[in-house]
Coordinates of C-alpha atoms in Angstrom, one line a residue:
Chain A
M1 CA 0.1 0.1 -0.1
V2 CA 1.3 3.4 -1.0
S3 CA 2.0 5.6 2.4
K4 CA 0.7 9.2 1.9
K5 CA 3.2 12.1 2.9
A6 CA 2.6 14.9 5.6
L7 CA 5.4 17.6 6.2
K8 CA 6.8 17.9 10.1
M9 CA 8.0 21.5 10.0
D10 CA 9.7 21.0 13.2
K11 CA 11.0 18.2 15.6
N12 CA 8.8 18.8 18.5
D13 CA 5.7 19.1 16.7
N14 CA 3.1 16.8 17.3
V15 CA 1.1 17.4 14.0
A16 CA 1.6 17.5 10.7
T17 CA -0.3 18.8 7.1
L18 CA -0.7 16.6 4.6
T19 CA 0.7 17.0 1.0
S20 CA -2.7 15.1 -0.7
D21 CA -5.9 14.1 0.6
A22 CA -5.7 10.9 2.6
D23 CA -8.5 8.4 3.5
A24 CA -9.3 6.6 7.2
G25 CA -7.0 3.5 7.1
N26 CA -4.0 5.5 5.2
F27 CA -0.9 5.1 6.3
I28 CA 0.5 8.7 6.5
E29 CA 4.8 9.4 6.7
A30 CA 5.7 12.3 8.4
I31 CA 8.8 14.0 6.6
S32 CA 11.2 16.4 8.3
K33 CA 12.8 19.3 6.5
T34 CA 15.6 17.3 5.5
G35 CA 13.2 14.9 3.7
N36 CA 13.5 11.9 6.5
V37 CA 10.4 10.2 8.0
E38 CA 10.5 10.9 10.7
I39 CA 6.9 8.8 12.2
R40 CA 4.3 6.6 10.2
V41 CA 0.9 7.0 11.6
K42 CA -2.4 5.3 10.8
A43 CA -5.0 8.0 9.6
R44 CA -8.6 7.4 11.8
D45 CA -10.2 9.9 9.8
Q46 CA -10.2 11.2 6.3
I47 CA -7.7 14.0 5.9
P48 CA -7.6 16.9 3.0
F49 CA -4.7 18.5 1.7
G50 CA -3.3 21.1 3.7
H51 CA -5.0 19.8 7.0
K52 CA -3.2 18.3 9.8
I53 CA -2.9 15.0 11.4
S54 CA -1.8 14.0 15.0
L55 CA 1.6 12.5 15.5
A56 CA 0.7 11.6 19.1
N57 CA -2.2 11.2 21.9
I58 CA -3.4 14.5 23.0
E59 CA -5.0 15.3 26.6
K60 CA -7.5 18.0 26.3
N61 CA -6.2 21.6 26.4
G62 CA -2.9 19.7 25.7
K63 CA -0.6 22.2 23.8
I64 CA -0.8 21.7 19.6
I65 CA 2.8 22.0 18.8
K66 CA 3.5 23.6 14.9
Y67 CA 6.8 25.1 13.6
G68 CA 8.4 24.4 16.8
N69 CA 5.7 26.9 18.6
V70 CA 2.3 26.7 20.0
I71 CA -0.4 27.2 17.7
G72 CA -3.6 26.4 19.9
V73 CA -4.5 24.1 22.6
S74 CA -7.0 20.8 22.1
S75 CA -10.8 21.3 23.2
K76 CA -10.9 17.8 23.4
S77 CA -8.6 14.8 23.8
I78 CA -7.1 13.7 20.0
K79 CA -5.8 10.4 19.6
K80 CA -2.8 9.6 17.1
G81 CA -4.0 10.0 13.4
E82 CA -7.0 11.9 13.9
H83 CA -7.6 15.0 12.2
V84 CA -6.3 18.2 13.9
H85 CA -8.3 21.0 13.0
V86 CA -11.2 24.1 14.3
H87 CA -13.4 20.7 15.6
N88 CA -10.8 19.9 18.4
V89 CA -8.2 23.0 18.6
K90 CA -9.2 26.2 20.0
S91 CA -6.4 29.0 19.6
L92 CA -5.2 30.7 22.7
K93 CA -5.0 34.2 21.7
V94 CA -8.5 34.8 20.1
G95 CA -11.4 32.9 21.4
Chain B
M1 CA 31.1 32.1 -1.8
E2 CA 31.0 35.2 -4.7
F3 CA 28.9 36.6 -7.2
L4 CA 29.8 39.1 -10.2
G5 CA 28.7 42.7 -9.0
Y6 CA 29.7 46.2 -9.3
E7 CA 31.6 48.4 -7.1
R8 CA 30.1 51.9 -6.0
P9 CA 32.2 54.3 -4.4
D10 CA 30.4 53.7 -0.5
G11 CA 31.8 50.4 -0.6
S12 CA 28.5 48.9 -1.8
V13 CA 27.7 46.3 -4.4
G14 CA 25.5 46.2 -7.3
V15 CA 24.0 43.1 -9.1
R16 CA 22.6 45.5 -11.7
N17 CA 24.5 48.7 -13.1
K18 CA 21.1 50.4 -14.0
V19 CA 20.8 54.5 -14.5
L20 CA 18.3 56.1 -12.2
V21 CA 16.4 59.3 -14.0
M22 CA 13.9 60.6 -11.0
S23 CA 11.7 63.1 -10.8
S24 CA 11.0 65.1 -7.4
V25 CA 7.9 65.9 -8.1
F26 CA 4.7 65.0 -10.4
C27 CA 4.6 68.7 -12.2
T28 CA 8.1 67.1 -14.3
G29 CA 5.0 65.3 -16.0
P30 CA 6.6 62.1 -17.5
I31 CA 10.2 63.3 -18.4
P32 CA 11.3 60.2 -16.4
E33 CA 9.6 57.2 -18.5
R34 CA 10.2 59.6 -21.9
V35 CA 13.8 59.4 -21.3
E36 CA 13.6 55.4 -19.7
S37 CA 12.2 54.8 -23.5
L38 CA 14.9 56.2 -25.1
V39 CA 18.1 55.3 -23.2
K40 CA 19.3 51.9 -22.5
N41 CA 19.7 51.1 -19.1
V42 CA 17.2 53.7 -17.8
V43 CA 14.8 53.2 -15.0
G44 CA 12.8 56.2 -14.8
V45 CA 10.6 56.6 -11.6
R46 CA 8.6 59.3 -10.9
Y47 CA 7.1 60.9 -7.9
H48 CA 3.7 61.0 -8.5
R49 CA 2.5 63.7 -5.3
C50 CA 3.9 67.1 -4.3
V51 CA 4.3 66.9 -0.6
A52 CA 8.3 66.4 0.8
D53 CA 7.4 64.1 3.8
D54 CA 9.9 62.0 5.8
V55 CA 9.2 58.7 4.5
T56 CA 8.9 60.0 0.7
I57 CA 12.3 61.7 0.8
R58 CA 14.2 58.7 2.6
Q59 CA 12.6 56.9 -0.3
L60 CA 14.0 58.9 -3.0
E61 CA 17.0 59.4 -1.6
G62 CA 17.2 55.3 -0.7
V63 CA 16.4 54.3 -4.1
G64 CA 19.3 56.6 -5.7
K65 CA 21.9 54.6 -3.2
N66 CA 20.9 51.6 -4.1
P67 CA 23.8 49.3 -5.2
N68 CA 21.8 48.7 -8.3
V69 CA 22.4 52.3 -9.4
A70 CA 24.9 53.5 -11.0
G71 CA 24.4 57.0 -11.4
V72 CA 21.2 59.2 -11.0
L73 CA 19.5 62.2 -12.8
I74 CA 17.2 64.1 -10.7
V75 CA 14.7 65.9 -12.7
G76 CA 12.9 68.5 -10.9
F77 CA 10.4 71.5 -11.5
E78 CA 11.2 74.8 -9.2
A79 CA 7.7 74.3 -7.4
G80 CA 6.5 71.3 -4.5
G81 CA 7.8 68.5 -4.3
V82 CA 11.0 67.6 -2.5
D83 CA 13.7 69.9 -3.0
P84 CA 15.9 68.5 -6.0
H85 CA 18.9 69.5 -4.9
S86 CA 19.7 68.5 -1.6
L87 CA 18.3 65.6 -2.7
A88 CA 20.8 65.1 -5.2
D89 CA 23.3 66.6 -2.4
R90 CA 22.3 63.6 -0.4
I91 CA 22.2 61.2 -2.9
S92 CA 26.0 61.9 -4.1
Q93 CA 27.3 61.7 -0.1
S94 CA 27.3 57.8 -1.5
G95 CA 30.0 59.1 -4.4
K96 CA 28.0 58.0 -7.8
M97 CA 27.1 60.1 -10.9
V98 CA 24.9 62.3 -9.3
E99 CA 23.3 65.4 -11.7
C100 CA 20.4 67.5 -11.0
I101 CA 18.2 69.6 -13.8
T102 CA 15.0 71.5 -13.2
V103 CA 12.3 71.9 -16.1
R104 CA 11.8 75.5 -15.5
G105 CA 15.4 75.9 -15.1
S106 CA 16.2 74.4 -18.0
G107 CA 13.7 76.5 -20.2
G108 CA 10.5 73.9 -20.6
T109 CA 9.1 70.9 -20.9
L110 CA 11.2 69.9 -24.6
K111 CA 14.6 71.6 -23.1
T112 CA 14.3 69.1 -19.8
L113 CA 13.2 66.2 -22.4
A114 CA 16.3 67.1 -24.5
R115 CA 18.9 67.8 -21.7
A116 CA 17.7 64.5 -19.1
T117 CA 18.1 62.3 -22.2
E118 CA 21.7 64.0 -23.0
I119 CA 22.8 63.7 -20.0
A120 CA 21.2 59.9 -18.9
H121 CA 22.8 58.9 -22.4
K122 CA 26.3 59.8 -21.0
L123 CA 25.6 58.4 -17.7
V124 CA 24.6 55.3 -19.3
I125 CA 28.2 54.8 -21.4
E126 CA 30.1 56.4 -17.7
A127 CA 28.4 53.1 -16.0
S128 CA 28.4 50.7 -18.5
K129 CA 32.6 50.9 -18.2
I130 CA 32.3 49.4 -14.7
K131 CA 33.4 46.2 -14.5
A132 CA 31.6 43.5 -12.8
K133 CA 34.2 41.6 -10.4
L134 CA 33.6 39.0 -7.8
F135 CA 32.7 40.0 -4.6
D136 CA 31.9 38.1 -1.4
I137 CA 28.2 37.1 -1.2
D138 CA 28.4 38.7 2.4
N139 CA 27.7 42.1 0.1
L140 CA 23.9 41.2 -0.7
I141 CA 21.0 42.4 1.1
I142 CA 18.1 40.5 -0.1
G143 CA 14.6 41.6 0.8
V144 CA 11.7 39.3 1.3
E145 CA 8.4 39.4 1.1
C146 CA 5.1 36.7 0.4
G147 CA 1.7 37.5 -1.8
C148 CA -1.0 35.8 -3.2
S149 CA -0.4 33.1 -0.5
D150 CA -2.7 30.0 -0.3
S151 CA -2.5 27.0 2.0
T152 CA 0.9 25.7 0.2
S153 CA 2.6 29.2 1.5
G154 CA 2.8 28.0 5.1
I155 CA 4.4 24.5 4.1
A156 CA 6.3 25.0 1.2
S157 CA 7.7 28.1 0.1
N158 CA 7.8 30.1 2.9
P159 CA 10.0 27.6 5.0
A160 CA 12.1 26.4 2.0
V161 CA 12.5 30.4 1.5
G162 CA 13.4 30.8 5.3
V163 CA 16.2 28.3 4.8
A164 CA 17.6 30.1 2.3
V165 CA 17.5 33.5 4.4
D166 CA 19.2 31.6 6.9
N167 CA 21.9 30.2 4.7
L168 CA 22.7 33.8 3.3
V169 CA 22.3 35.3 7.1
K170 CA 25.1 32.5 8.3
R171 CA 27.7 33.2 5.4
G172 CA 27.7 37.2 6.5
G173 CA 25.0 38.3 4.3
T174 CA 21.3 40.6 5.0
A175 CA 18.1 40.1 4.7
I176 CA 15.3 42.5 5.2
F177 CA 11.4 41.2 6.1
G178 CA 8.2 43.2 7.0
E179 CA 4.2 42.2 6.8
P180 CA 3.8 42.9 10.7
L181 CA 0.3 42.2 10.2
E182 CA 0.8 38.8 9.6
C183 CA 2.8 38.5 12.3
A184 CA -0.5 39.0 14.6
A185 CA -0.2 37.0 17.9
C186 CA 2.9 35.7 17.4
E187 CA 4.7 39.0 18.7
S188 CA 6.3 36.8 21.0
V189 CA 8.2 34.5 18.9
L190 CA 9.7 37.4 16.5
A191 CA 10.8 38.8 19.7
E192 CA 12.4 36.3 21.2
R193 CA 14.8 36.1 18.2
A194 CA 15.8 40.1 19.0
I195 CA 19.5 40.3 19.9
N196 CA 18.6 42.2 22.8
V197 CA 15.9 43.4 25.2
N198 CA 15.4 46.8 23.4
I199 CA 14.8 45.5 20.2
A200 CA 12.4 42.7 21.4
Q201 CA 10.3 45.5 22.8
S202 CA 10.2 47.5 19.3
I203 CA 9.3 44.1 17.4
E204 CA 6.1 43.5 20.0
A205 CA 5.4 47.3 20.3
T206 CA 5.2 47.3 16.3
I207 CA 3.3 44.8 15.5
S208 CA 0.4 45.9 18.6
A209 CA 0.7 49.0 17.0
M210 CA 0.0 48.2 13.4
I211 CA -2.8 45.7 14.5
D212 CA -3.9 49.3 16.3
V213 CA -3.8 50.6 12.8
F214 CA -5.6 48.4 11.4
N215 CA -8.4 48.5 13.9
E216 CA -8.5 52.3 13.9
R217 CA -9.2 52.3 10.0
T218 CA -11.5 49.6 9.4
K219 CA -13.9 51.6 12.3
K220 CA -13.1 54.8 10.5
G221 CA -13.9 53.8 6.6
A222 CA -16.7 51.2 6.8
E223 CA -18.9 52.1 10.5
H224 CA -21.3 50.3 9.0
L225 CA -19.9 46.8 9.0
A226 CA -20.2 45.7 12.7
N227 CA -17.7 42.5 11.7
R228 CA -15.4 45.0 10.4
R229 CA -15.2 46.7 14.2
K230 CA -13.5 43.5 15.5
S231 CA -10.0 43.5 15.7
Y232 CA -7.7 42.4 12.7
T233 CA -6.5 39.7 15.2
S234 CA -9.8 38.1 15.4
T235 CA -10.7 38.5 11.7
A236 CA -7.7 37.2 10.3
M237 CA -8.7 33.7 9.6
S238 CA -10.8 34.0 7.0
P239 CA -13.4 31.0 5.7
G240 CA -10.8 30.2 2.9
N241 CA -8.2 29.4 5.8
V242 CA -10.1 27.5 7.3
N243 CA -10.7 25.4 4.8
G244 CA -7.4 24.9 3.5
G245 CA -6.5 23.8 6.9
L246 CA -5.3 26.4 8.9
T247 CA -6.6 25.8 12.2
T248 CA -5.8 29.3 14.3
I249 CA -4.6 33.0 13.5
E250 CA -1.1 31.4 15.3
E251 CA -0.7 28.9 12.9
K252 CA -1.3 31.2 10.1
S253 CA 1.3 34.3 11.4
L254 CA 3.8 31.2 11.7
G255 CA 3.2 30.4 8.0
A256 CA 4.2 33.5 6.9
I257 CA 7.2 34.1 9.6
M258 CA 8.7 30.7 8.6
K259 CA 10.3 33.1 5.4
S260 CA 12.1 34.6 7.8
G261 CA 14.0 31.8 8.4
T262 CA 15.4 31.3 12.1
M263 CA 18.1 34.0 12.7
P264 CA 18.6 36.5 15.3
I265 CA 16.7 39.9 14.7
Q266 CA 19.2 43.2 14.5
G267 CA 16.9 45.7 14.2
V268 CA 13.8 47.1 13.1
L269 CA 14.5 49.9 10.2
K270 CA 11.9 52.6 9.2
T271 CA 10.1 52.1 5.4
A272 CA 13.2 53.0 3.4
E273 CA 15.5 53.3 6.4
K274 CA 19.5 51.4 5.4
T275 CA 20.1 48.9 7.8
Q276 CA 22.8 49.4 9.6
G277 CA 25.2 46.0 9.8
K278 CA 24.7 42.6 8.6
G279 CA 22.3 40.2 9.6
L280 CA 18.3 40.0 9.5
Y281 CA 16.2 42.9 9.6
F282 CA 12.5 43.8 10.7
M283 CA 11.0 46.5 8.4
P284 CA 7.1 46.8 9.6
N285 CA 6.6 49.9 7.0
I286 CA 3.6 50.9 9.6
G287 CA 1.2 53.4 8.4
I288 CA 2.7 53.1 4.6
I289 CA 0.2 52.7 1.8
G290 CA 1.6 51.2 -1.5
T291 CA 0.4 48.1 -3.5
D292 CA -0.6 44.8 -1.6
T293 CA 3.3 44.0 -1.7
G294 CA 4.1 47.5 -0.5
D295 CA 6.9 46.3 1.3
I296 CA 9.1 45.3 -1.5
Y297 CA 9.7 49.1 -2.5
G298 CA 10.7 49.8 1.1
F299 CA 13.0 47.3 0.8
V300 CA 14.7 48.5 -2.1
A301 CA 14.9 51.9 -1.0
G302 CA 16.5 50.2 2.4
G303 CA 19.3 48.9 -0.4
A304 CA 17.6 45.2 -1.2
Q305 CA 19.4 44.3 -4.5
I306 CA 17.5 41.4 -4.8
V307 CA 13.9 40.3 -3.5
I308 CA 12.5 37.2 -3.0
F309 CA 8.5 36.7 -3.1
S310 CA 7.4 33.6 -2.0
T311 CA 3.7 33.0 -3.3
G312 CA 0.8 30.7 -3.7
R313 CA -1.1 32.2 -6.5
G314 CA 2.2 33.8 -8.1
P315 CA 1.7 36.9 -9.3
G316 CA 3.2 38.3 -12.3
F317 CA 5.3 41.7 -11.1
G318 CA 8.3 42.8 -11.6
N319 CA 10.9 45.7 -10.4
A320 CA 12.7 47.9 -12.0
I321 CA 15.9 48.4 -9.6
S322 CA 16.0 45.0 -7.9
P323 CA 15.4 41.3 -9.2
I324 CA 12.6 39.7 -7.5
I325 CA 12.8 35.7 -7.8
K326 CA 9.1 34.5 -7.6
V327 CA 9.3 31.2 -5.4
T328 CA 5.5 29.2 -5.4
G329 CA 4.4 25.8 -3.5
N330 CA 1.5 25.3 -5.3
P331 CA 1.9 23.0 -8.1
D332 CA -1.1 24.5 -10.3
T333 CA 0.5 28.1 -9.9
Y334 CA 3.8 26.5 -11.5
R335 CA 2.3 25.0 -14.2
K336 CA 0.5 27.8 -15.4
M337 CA 2.8 31.0 -13.8
K338 CA 6.3 28.9 -15.0
D339 CA 7.1 32.0 -17.7
N340 CA 7.2 34.2 -14.4
I341 CA 8.3 32.2 -11.4
D342 CA 11.6 31.3 -11.4
V343 CA 11.9 28.5 -8.6
N344 CA 9.4 25.6 -8.2
A345 CA 8.9 24.4 -4.3
S346 CA 5.8 22.4 -5.6
T347 CA 8.6 19.4 -5.4
I348 CA 8.3 19.7 -1.3
L349 CA 5.0 18.4 -2.1
E350 CA 5.2 15.9 -4.6
G351 CA 7.8 14.5 -2.3
K352 CA 10.2 14.9 -4.6
E353 CA 12.5 17.4 -2.7
S354 CA 12.9 18.1 1.1
I355 CA 12.3 21.9 2.3
Y356 CA 16.1 22.0 2.6
E357 CA 16.8 20.9 -0.9
V358 CA 14.3 24.0 -2.1
G359 CA 16.2 26.4 0.0
E360 CA 19.3 25.1 -1.1
K361 CA 17.8 25.7 -4.6
I362 CA 16.3 29.2 -4.2
F363 CA 19.8 30.3 -2.7
R364 CA 21.8 29.4 -5.4
E365 CA 19.3 31.1 -7.4
I366 CA 19.8 34.2 -5.6
V367 CA 23.7 33.6 -6.2
E368 CA 23.2 33.3 -10.1
V369 CA 20.5 36.2 -10.2
A370 CA 23.3 38.6 -8.1
S371 CA 25.7 37.9 -10.8
G372 CA 23.1 38.8 -13.7
K373 CA 21.3 36.0 -14.8
L374 CA 17.9 37.1 -15.1
T375 CA 14.8 36.8 -13.5
K376 CA 12.0 35.9 -15.0
S377 CA 10.1 39.0 -14.9
E378 CA 13.2 40.6 -16.2
A379 CA 13.2 39.2 -19.2
L380 CA 9.7 40.3 -19.7
K381 CA 10.7 43.5 -19.2
F382 CA 8.2 43.5 -16.5
E383 CA 9.7 46.3 -14.2
E384 CA 8.2 49.0 -12.5
F385 CA 8.7 51.0 -9.7
Y386 CA 6.3 52.8 -7.1
L387 CA 6.8 55.3 -4.3
M388 CA 5.2 54.0 -1.2
M389 CA 2.8 56.7 0.7
D390 CA 2.5 57.7 4.6
Y391 CA -1.0 57.3 5.5
N392 CA -0.6 60.7 7.2
T393 CA 0.1 62.7 4.7
L394 CA -2.9 62.0 2.6
F395 CA -4.9 64.3 4.9

């Protein structure tokens, strides 16, 4: 089965951004800025291109890290492989 | 690493060797553009207003002092605008060839046109005697801008441009970035990169001032639109952003900031202010009105010899003084616009190249363009120049 790819922008990130549409059950390879496969996760949801997948289990109110920085906190617990977006993340700056 | 450039008397190094014919007030009419059409290697820049505010003076002086300019002819009118003689004096402090004439002093429009053409003709021949030589790339100043962004910008072109910026700065070069509104909600992330507390405070104050300016203007301009009265920070995320995968303003801003790389920030510059040393600088252009990508003109007036433009949708413009290297991460944009886009970063999304590999590719392109390779927009003669306006001088 062909793996789909996602970009992991920093080593501390717990999400990666899909470079193509993925279906639930697809294996996703998270690629670093240098092109290495850092982690491989199974998508639990359908996730469109440009959207994010969780690379770890994240507790409710856990930090969502992209680019090595906090982009928001989880509004509910998020499992590894889930779609990470406005339905389960809120901004810390605008509420 | 070296590039082939043109040495200027003030020690700066041009990557192009142009002659500038610039008016100091709109009363001259289109004399600069007419001379541009008649004489090779001339850039005609018309100052399109008649006020003499600080931002305008800094821009005219800065454009004249840009290292890509070998010689300057100022065309004044003897009424209004910026004083042409003092402008010529300030530019000539750089040691380059500067001449100044006025329309009334020359005895009318036709005589001015003839004199301006004659002087420009002489200046380009003089300029052509300056031989390109090898210089270290630490002489380069690049402006970094993004525009017409889409969901590929924050994950492909901006991070790859950031890698190229880091590369240049690590080798002793200089880069300038702007767009304070796009740093909203991430003031502290940038401030942490400042070299000292004063600059950190200046970065945070600058970004919040820009948000205040935005909020103030949208209130004034659209009193009836209740949603426009909200802070920029709470309205910056559009439905299109969310559909594209951006979840929060923090994520959107961090994606924009990626183009500045990761190096320490040496200072905050006023519009068109020259960098005082090497390294990375922030030029926020607060309260300045230009085109959507007006920052570019501030960077060029600040001395940038090359501009990197990271884009999703791929606009077609160029710049008359400093070549623009365009980079897109959107494969569809690259396919449709490759006659006017220089570097394809969409290979990152296709899994063919890493962000670092594309960053290296952009860096090599910077060095090649510095040595004379034409950008796509230069080859098309898409070479425009505009001056930005201080919002406070409009009323």
